[in-house]
Structures are given as C-alpha cells and as structure tokens.
Short mmCIF file of C-alpha atoms and ligand atoms in Angstrom, two decimals:
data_model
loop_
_atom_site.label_atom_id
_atom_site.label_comp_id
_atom_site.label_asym_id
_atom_site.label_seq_id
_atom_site.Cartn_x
_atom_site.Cartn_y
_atom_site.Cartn_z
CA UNK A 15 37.01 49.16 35.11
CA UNK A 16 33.67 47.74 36.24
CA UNK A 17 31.57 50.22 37.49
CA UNK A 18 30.91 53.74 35.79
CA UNK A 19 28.65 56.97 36.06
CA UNK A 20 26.98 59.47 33.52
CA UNK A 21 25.62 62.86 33.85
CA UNK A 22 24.27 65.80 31.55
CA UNK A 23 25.16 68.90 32.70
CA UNK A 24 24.85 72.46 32.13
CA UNK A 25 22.46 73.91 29.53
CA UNK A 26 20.81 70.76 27.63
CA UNK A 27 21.95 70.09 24.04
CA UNK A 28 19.94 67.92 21.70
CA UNK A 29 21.81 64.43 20.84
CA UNK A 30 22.47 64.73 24.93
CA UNK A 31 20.06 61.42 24.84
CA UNK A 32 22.23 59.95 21.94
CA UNK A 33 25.30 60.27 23.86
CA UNK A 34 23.89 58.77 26.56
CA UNK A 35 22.33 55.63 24.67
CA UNK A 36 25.73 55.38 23.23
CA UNK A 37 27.34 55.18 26.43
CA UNK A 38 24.64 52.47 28.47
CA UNK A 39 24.79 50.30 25.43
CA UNK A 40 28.49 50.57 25.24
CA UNK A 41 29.37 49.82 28.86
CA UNK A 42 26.37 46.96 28.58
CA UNK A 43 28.35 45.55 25.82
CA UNK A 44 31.58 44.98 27.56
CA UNK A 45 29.87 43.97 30.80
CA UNK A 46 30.33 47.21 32.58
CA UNK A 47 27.74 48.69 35.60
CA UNK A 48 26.45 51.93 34.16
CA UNK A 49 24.69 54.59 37.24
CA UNK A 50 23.21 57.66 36.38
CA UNK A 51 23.04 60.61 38.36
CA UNK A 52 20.16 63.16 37.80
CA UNK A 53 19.90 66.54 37.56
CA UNK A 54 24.21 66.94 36.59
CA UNK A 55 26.40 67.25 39.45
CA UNK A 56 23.29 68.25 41.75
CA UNK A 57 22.22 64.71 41.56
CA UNK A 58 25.63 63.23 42.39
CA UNK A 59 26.12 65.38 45.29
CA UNK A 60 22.82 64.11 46.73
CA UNK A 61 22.91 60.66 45.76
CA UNK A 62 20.29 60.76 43.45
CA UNK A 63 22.27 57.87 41.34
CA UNK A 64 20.50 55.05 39.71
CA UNK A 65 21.67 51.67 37.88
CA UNK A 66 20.78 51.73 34.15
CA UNK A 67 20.57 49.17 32.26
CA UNK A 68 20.01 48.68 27.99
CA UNK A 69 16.49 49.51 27.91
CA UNK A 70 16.86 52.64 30.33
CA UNK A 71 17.94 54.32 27.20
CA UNK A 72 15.75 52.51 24.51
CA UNK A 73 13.83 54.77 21.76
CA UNK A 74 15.68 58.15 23.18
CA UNK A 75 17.92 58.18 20.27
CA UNK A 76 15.61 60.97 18.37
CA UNK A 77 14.76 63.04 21.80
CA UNK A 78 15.75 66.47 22.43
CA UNK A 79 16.84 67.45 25.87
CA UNK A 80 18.13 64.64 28.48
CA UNK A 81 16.13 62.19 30.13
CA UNK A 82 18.22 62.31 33.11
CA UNK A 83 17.57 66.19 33.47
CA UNK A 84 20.41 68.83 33.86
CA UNK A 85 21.30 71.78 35.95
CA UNK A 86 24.06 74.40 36.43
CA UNK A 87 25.16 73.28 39.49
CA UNK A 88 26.14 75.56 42.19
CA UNK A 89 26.92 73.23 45.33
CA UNK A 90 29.63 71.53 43.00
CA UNK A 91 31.39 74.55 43.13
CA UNK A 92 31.92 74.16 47.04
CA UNK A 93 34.50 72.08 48.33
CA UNK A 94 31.91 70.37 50.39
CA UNK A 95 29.78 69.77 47.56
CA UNK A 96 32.71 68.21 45.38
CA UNK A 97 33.32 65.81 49.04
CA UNK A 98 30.08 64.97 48.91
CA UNK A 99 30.15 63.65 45.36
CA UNK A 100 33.01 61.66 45.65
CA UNK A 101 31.95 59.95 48.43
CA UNK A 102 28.57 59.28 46.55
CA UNK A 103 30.96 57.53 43.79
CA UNK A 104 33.25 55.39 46.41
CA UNK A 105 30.47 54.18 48.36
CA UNK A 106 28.93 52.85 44.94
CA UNK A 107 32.57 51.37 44.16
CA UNK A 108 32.10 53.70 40.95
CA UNK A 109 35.50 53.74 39.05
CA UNK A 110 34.88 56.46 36.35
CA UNK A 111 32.45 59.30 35.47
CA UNK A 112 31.45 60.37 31.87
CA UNK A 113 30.25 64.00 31.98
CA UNK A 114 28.28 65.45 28.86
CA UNK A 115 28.04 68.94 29.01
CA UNK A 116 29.27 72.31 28.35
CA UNK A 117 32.43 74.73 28.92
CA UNK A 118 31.30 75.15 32.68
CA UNK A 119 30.72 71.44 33.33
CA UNK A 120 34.08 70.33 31.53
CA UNK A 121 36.10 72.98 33.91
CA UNK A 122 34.30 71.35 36.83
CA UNK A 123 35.32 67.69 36.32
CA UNK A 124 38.81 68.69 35.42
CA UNK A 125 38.64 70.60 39.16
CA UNK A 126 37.12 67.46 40.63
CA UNK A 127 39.22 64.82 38.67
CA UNK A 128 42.63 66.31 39.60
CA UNK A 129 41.32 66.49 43.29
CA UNK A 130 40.44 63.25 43.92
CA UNK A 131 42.90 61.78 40.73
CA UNK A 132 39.16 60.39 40.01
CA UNK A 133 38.86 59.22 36.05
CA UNK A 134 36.66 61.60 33.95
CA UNK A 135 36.00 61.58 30.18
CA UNK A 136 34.10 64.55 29.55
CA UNK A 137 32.29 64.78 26.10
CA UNK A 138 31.52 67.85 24.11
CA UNK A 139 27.39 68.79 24.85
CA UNK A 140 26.56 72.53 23.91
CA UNK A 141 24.60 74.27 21.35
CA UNK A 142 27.47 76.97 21.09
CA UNK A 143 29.95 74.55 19.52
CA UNK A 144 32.45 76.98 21.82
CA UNK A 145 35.18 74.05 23.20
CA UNK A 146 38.44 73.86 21.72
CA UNK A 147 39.48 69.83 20.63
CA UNK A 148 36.66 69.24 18.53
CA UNK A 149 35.34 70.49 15.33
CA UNK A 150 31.41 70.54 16.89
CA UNK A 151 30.14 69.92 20.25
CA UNK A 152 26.72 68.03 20.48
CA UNK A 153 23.37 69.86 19.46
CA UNK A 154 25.55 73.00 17.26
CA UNK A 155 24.05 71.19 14.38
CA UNK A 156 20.37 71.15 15.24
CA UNK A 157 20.19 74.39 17.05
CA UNK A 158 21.80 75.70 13.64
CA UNK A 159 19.21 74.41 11.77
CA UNK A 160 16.53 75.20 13.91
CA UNK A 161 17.38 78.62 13.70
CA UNK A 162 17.83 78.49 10.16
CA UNK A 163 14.29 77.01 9.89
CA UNK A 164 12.72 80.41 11.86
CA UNK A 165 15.35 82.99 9.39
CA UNK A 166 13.62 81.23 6.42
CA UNK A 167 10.16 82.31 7.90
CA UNK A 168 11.39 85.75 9.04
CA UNK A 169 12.45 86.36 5.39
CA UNK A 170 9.01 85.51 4.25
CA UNK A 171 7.85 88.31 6.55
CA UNK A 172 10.59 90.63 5.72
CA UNK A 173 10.14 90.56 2.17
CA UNK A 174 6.38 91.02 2.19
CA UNK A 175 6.25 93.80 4.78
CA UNK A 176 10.18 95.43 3.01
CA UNK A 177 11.13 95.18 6.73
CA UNK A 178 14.50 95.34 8.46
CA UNK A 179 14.93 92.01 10.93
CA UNK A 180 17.42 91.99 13.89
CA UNK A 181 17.39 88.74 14.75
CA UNK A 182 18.90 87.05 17.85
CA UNK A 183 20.69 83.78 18.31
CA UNK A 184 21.97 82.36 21.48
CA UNK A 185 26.09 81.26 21.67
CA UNK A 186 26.73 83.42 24.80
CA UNK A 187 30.44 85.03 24.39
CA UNK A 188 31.15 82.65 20.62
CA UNK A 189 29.56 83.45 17.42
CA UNK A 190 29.36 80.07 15.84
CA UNK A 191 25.45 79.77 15.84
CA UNK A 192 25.27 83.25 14.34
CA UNK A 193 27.67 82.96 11.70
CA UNK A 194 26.37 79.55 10.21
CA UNK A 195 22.45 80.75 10.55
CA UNK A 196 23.88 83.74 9.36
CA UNK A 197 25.33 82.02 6.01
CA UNK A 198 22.73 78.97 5.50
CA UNK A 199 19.77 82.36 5.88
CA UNK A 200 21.55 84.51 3.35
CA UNK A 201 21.43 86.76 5.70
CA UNK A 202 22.91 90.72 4.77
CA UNK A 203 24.90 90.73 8.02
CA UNK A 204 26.13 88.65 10.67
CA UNK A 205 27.64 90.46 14.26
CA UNK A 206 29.93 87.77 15.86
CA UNK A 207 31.49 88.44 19.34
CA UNK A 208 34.99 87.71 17.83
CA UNK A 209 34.64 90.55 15.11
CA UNK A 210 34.35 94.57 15.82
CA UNK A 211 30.92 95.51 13.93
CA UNK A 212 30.08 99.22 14.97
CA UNK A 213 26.18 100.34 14.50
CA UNK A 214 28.31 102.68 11.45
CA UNK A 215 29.47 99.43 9.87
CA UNK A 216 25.60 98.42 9.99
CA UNK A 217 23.94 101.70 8.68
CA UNK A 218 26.75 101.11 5.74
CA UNK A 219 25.70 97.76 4.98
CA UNK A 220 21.91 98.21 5.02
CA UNK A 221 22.40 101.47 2.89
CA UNK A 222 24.60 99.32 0.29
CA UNK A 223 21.78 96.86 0.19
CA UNK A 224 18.82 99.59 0.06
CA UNK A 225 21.37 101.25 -2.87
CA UNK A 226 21.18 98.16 -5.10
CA UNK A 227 17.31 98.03 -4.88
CA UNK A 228 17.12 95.64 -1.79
CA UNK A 229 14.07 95.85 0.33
CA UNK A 230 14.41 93.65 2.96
CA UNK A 231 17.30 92.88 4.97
CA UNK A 232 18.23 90.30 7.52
CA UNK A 233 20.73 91.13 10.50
CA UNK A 234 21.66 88.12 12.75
CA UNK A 235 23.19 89.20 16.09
CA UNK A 236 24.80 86.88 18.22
CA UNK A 237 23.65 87.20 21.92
CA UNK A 238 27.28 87.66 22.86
CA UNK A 239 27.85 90.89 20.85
CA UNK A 240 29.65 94.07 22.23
CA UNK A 241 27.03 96.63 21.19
CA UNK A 242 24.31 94.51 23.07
CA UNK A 243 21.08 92.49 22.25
CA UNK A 244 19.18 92.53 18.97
CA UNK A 245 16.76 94.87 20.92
CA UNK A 246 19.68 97.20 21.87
CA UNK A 247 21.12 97.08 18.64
CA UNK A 248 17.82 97.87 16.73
CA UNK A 249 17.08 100.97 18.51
CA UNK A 250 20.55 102.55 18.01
CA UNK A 251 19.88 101.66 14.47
CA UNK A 252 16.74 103.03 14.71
CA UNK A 253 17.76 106.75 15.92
CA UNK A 254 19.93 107.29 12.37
CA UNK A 255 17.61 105.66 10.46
CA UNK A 256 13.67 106.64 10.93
CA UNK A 257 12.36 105.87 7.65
CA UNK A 258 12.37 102.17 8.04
CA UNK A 259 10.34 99.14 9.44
CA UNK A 260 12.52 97.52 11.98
CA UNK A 261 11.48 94.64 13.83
CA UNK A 262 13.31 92.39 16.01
CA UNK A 263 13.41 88.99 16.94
CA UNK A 264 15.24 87.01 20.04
CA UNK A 265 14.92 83.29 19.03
CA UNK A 266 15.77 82.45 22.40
CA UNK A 267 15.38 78.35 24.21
CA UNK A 268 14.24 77.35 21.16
CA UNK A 269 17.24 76.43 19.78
CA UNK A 270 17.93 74.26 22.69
CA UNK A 271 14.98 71.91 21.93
CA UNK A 272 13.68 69.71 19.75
CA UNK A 273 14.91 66.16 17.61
CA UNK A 274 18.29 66.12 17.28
CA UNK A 275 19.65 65.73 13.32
CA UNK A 276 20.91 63.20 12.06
CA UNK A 277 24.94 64.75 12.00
CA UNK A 278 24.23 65.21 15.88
CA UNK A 279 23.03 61.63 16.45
CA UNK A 280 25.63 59.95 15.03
CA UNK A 281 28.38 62.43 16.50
CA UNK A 282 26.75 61.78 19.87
CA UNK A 283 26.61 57.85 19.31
CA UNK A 284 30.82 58.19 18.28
CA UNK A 285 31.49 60.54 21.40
CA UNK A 286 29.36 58.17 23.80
CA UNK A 287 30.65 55.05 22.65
CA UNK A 288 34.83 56.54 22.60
CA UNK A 289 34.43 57.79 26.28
CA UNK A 290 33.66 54.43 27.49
CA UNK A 291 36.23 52.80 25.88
CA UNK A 292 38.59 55.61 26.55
CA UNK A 293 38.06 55.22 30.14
CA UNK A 294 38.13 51.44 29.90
CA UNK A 295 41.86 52.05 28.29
CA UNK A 296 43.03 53.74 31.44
CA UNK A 297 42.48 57.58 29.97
CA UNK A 298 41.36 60.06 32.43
CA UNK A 299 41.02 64.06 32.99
CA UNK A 300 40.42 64.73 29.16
CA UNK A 301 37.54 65.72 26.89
CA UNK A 302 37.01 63.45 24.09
CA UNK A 303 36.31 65.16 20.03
CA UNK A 304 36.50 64.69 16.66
CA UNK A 305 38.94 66.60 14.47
CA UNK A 306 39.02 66.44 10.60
CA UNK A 307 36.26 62.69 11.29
CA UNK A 308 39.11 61.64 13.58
CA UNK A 309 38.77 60.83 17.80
CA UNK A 310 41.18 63.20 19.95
CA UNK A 311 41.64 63.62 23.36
CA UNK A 312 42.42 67.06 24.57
CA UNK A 313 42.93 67.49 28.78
CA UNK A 314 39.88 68.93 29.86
CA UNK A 315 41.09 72.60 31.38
CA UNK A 316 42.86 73.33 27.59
CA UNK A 317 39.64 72.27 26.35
CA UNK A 318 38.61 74.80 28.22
CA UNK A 319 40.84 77.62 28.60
CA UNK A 320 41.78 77.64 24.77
CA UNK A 321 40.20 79.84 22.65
CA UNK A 322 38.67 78.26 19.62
CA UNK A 323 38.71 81.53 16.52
CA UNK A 324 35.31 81.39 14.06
CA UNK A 325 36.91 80.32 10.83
CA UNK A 326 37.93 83.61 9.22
CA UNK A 327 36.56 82.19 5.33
CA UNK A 328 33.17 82.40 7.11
CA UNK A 329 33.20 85.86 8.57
CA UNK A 330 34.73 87.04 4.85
CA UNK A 331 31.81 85.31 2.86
CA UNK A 332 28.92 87.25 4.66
CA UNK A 333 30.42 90.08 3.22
CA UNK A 334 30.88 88.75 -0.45
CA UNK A 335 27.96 87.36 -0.67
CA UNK A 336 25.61 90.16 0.38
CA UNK A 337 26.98 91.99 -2.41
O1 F6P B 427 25.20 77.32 26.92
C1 F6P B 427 24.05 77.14 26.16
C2 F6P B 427 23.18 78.35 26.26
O2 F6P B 427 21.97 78.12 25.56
C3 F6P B 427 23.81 79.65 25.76
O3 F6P B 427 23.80 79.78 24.37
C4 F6P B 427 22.99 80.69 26.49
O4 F6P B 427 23.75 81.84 26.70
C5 F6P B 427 22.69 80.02 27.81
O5 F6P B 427 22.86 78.61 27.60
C6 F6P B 427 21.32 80.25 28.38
O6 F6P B 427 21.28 79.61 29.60
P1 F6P B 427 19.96 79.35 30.47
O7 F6P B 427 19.16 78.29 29.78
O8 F6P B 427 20.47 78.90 31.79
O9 F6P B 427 19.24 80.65 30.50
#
C-alpha cells in the first residue's frame, strides 16, 4: 500500500493530534503518501484532502483537539455522500483510510468499508472510553483528570460553605468518566447509566453521610443517567430535603479540551503507529486497541454494537468507601 488517508471525526478527544503524528511519521517512515481530509468525513466528501508530510504534524504531540478539525458528519450518512467520498479516495489513487474517532464514526467506516470493500483501520478517539476491544479509547484519561482537577476545587467549596454538589460529567449513555472522577474525587456517590440509583437511594446516602457527622457531600452524575441531568436530579433532591445548600455543577466541553496526559500520548502514538502497519499487512474493516498492554483487532461494527459493562469492583468501592 502506497497511498493512505486520515481523519478525526466525531466529538474531538485530546491525544487526537498524537494519533495523528503517530500515523504521518509512521507512513513517512516506510515511504508511504499520507492525505488528510478536514473537517472528518465532511472534508472527504468535498475533497477538502491535503498531502502531509513529517513536519505537518511537528510539535502537536502535547495539543488538545485536532489540527485537522472534526465534525459529526451528516452527508456521510447519505448514500450520495458515502459515493462522493469514495470517489474523492480513487481519484487520489488512495488505498486505505485511518479514521480516529468515536462510536458514531467507527459504525460509519464499517458501513462505508464493506460497501466499497475499501480498507479502514479505525482507532479508538473518545472521551467516553465507551468502545468495546480496548481497555481506553483516546482522551478517557485526560478528560478524567480534568474533571478530577475541577471535583478537587468543588470540594474546597463544599467543605467551606457544608454544601451538597451535584456535579455533572459528560459520557453520554456510559458511565466511565463518572465512575473514575467519581473514585479519584472521593466522591459520596457516583450515578452511572449502567446502575439503577433512585433519588431514595440518594436521600439514603446523603443522610448516612450527614449521620456520621459529614458536612459536605459530593454527588457525580453522569450525563447519561435515567433520572436526568445534575440540574434535574438536584431539584428532586431538593423537594425532600429543604434544609440544605445544594448547588450544582455541569462541567460540560471542558473535558474535551486541553493537553493531553502523558497515558493518552503514548496510547495515541501505539494506536497511530499499529493502524498503519495494520493496514500495510493487508488488515481492513477493524478497529485497532489495546487489551491487558497488548494490540487487538476487533471488526469495527462489534466494536460497536457490543456492549462494554463498567467494571463491577468500581461501582462496589463508591459504596465502601463512602462509609
Ligand atoms: O462523544 C463525546 C461527547 O463529549 C459526549 O460525552 C457528549 O455527550 C457529546 O460528545 C457532546 O457532543 P457535542 O460536542 O456535539 O455537543
């Protein structure tokens, strides 16, 4: 294979740039032709393809977001669109695409790359770690911490004020982001998606903390949750329990942004680096991941359609150690 493409797509993940550094330089090294399309599948469509070469992706290694932009495509999801795109790759003599990106991104290449038999490697890039075949996607780590680094300050606030905090993290339906913050912030509850935690369950726990003398508490919600946002939750909280400060906080985009860590820059730099080779060994239609330090390959619609459970130790320590 001589000639291959890269996009980022969906929502932007920080070590995106890593992954993509890892996979110029790699195709560089073995004397491939590396184009990049902007803006995810949005660019291919429209042609908006360029030739990159080493230095295209020098000192990006510690930037958050993508420097060749992203978007949730919507024309990809037309049959015209997807035409469009492939002839955008054969008139280029492009031989394989590497698509970072999310769950939505990863079911679109398997779509296109069954279609047109067209060789895709797609590699793991979301905050909400939520893909089965790989122990962490791209930018879980850093959003973690960056949402650890705002629980830490909450607390702060908490304690001084004896305040109640429902705070938000993104993850959309998984409850990865909320159950790590949730841990790492000591927090006195986490509400995953994947667990049943009724507004009783909540009263209960705050009431077993206010019993042993605690004054501040800490409630992480996961933005996927069945009884609503933090802002929902709060106020049906609120109308059984009137004596108490509640406040409520919806970290929001920030946990998209910012310098990737140093875990997601060197899992970026191993995912970016595989795919090329991967597709250079004649692999196609699969998502590339690391299990237990080791690369897999997993086809891309099981990476998908498989559900991937929150470790069940994790949802059982909140509980034991809020005691
Ligand atoms: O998929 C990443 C993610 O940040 C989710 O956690 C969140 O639900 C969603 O994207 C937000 O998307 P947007 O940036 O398009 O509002």
């Amino acid at each position: 294979m001589k000639k291959i493409a890269v996009l980022t797509s969906g929502g932007d993940a920080p070590g995106m740039n890593a992954a993509l550094r890892a996979v110029v330089r790699t195709a560089t090294y073995y004397g491939m032709e590396v184009y990049g399309a902007k803006r995810g599948f949005d660019g291919l469509i429209q042609g908006d393809i360029y030739k990159m070469k080493s230095y295209s992706v020098s000192n990006i290694i510690s930037l958050g977001g993508t420097i060749l932009k992203t978007a949730r495509s919507v024309d990809f999801h037309a049959q015209e669109g997807r035409d469009k795109a492939y002839e955008q790759l054969q008139s280029r003599g492009i031989e394989g695409l590497i698509v970072i990106g999310g769950d939505g991104s990863m079911m679109a290449s398997d779509r296109f790359s069954k279609a047109y038999d067209f060789p895709i490697i797609g590699i793991p890039g979301t905050i909400n770690n939520d893909l089965y075949g790989t122990d962490f996607t791209i930018g879980f780590d850093t959003a973690v911490n960056t949402a650890l680094d705002a629980i830490d300050k909450i607390r702060d606030t908490a304690n001084s004020h004896d305040r109640i905090f429902f705070v938000e993290v993104m993850g959309r339906d998984a409850g990865y982001i909320a159950i790590q913050t949730g841990i790492g912030g000591g927090a006195e509850l986490v509400m995953v998606p994947e667990t049943e935690t009724s507004i009783q369950d909540v009263i209960s726990t705050l009431q077993a903390g206010w019993d042993r003398a605690k004054s501040a508490s800490i409630v992480v919600t996961a933005e996927g949750n069945a009884e609503g946002s933090a802002i929902d939750i709060a106020q049906k909280v609120k109308s059984h329990i009137n004596n108490k400060d509640i406040k409520i906080t919806t970290l929001g985009h920030i946990q998209r942004g910012g310098s990737p860590s140093a875990f997601d820059r060197i899992l970026s730099s191993r995912l970016g680096l595989n795919a090329v080779e991967a597709l250079r060994s004649g692999k196609k239609g699969v998502m590339i991941g690391i299990i237990k330090d080791e690369v897999v390959y997993t086809p891309l619609d099981i990476a998908v359609n498989t559900p991937k459970p929150l470790n069940d130790e994790l949802v059982r320590m909140v509980e034991i150690l809020n005691s």
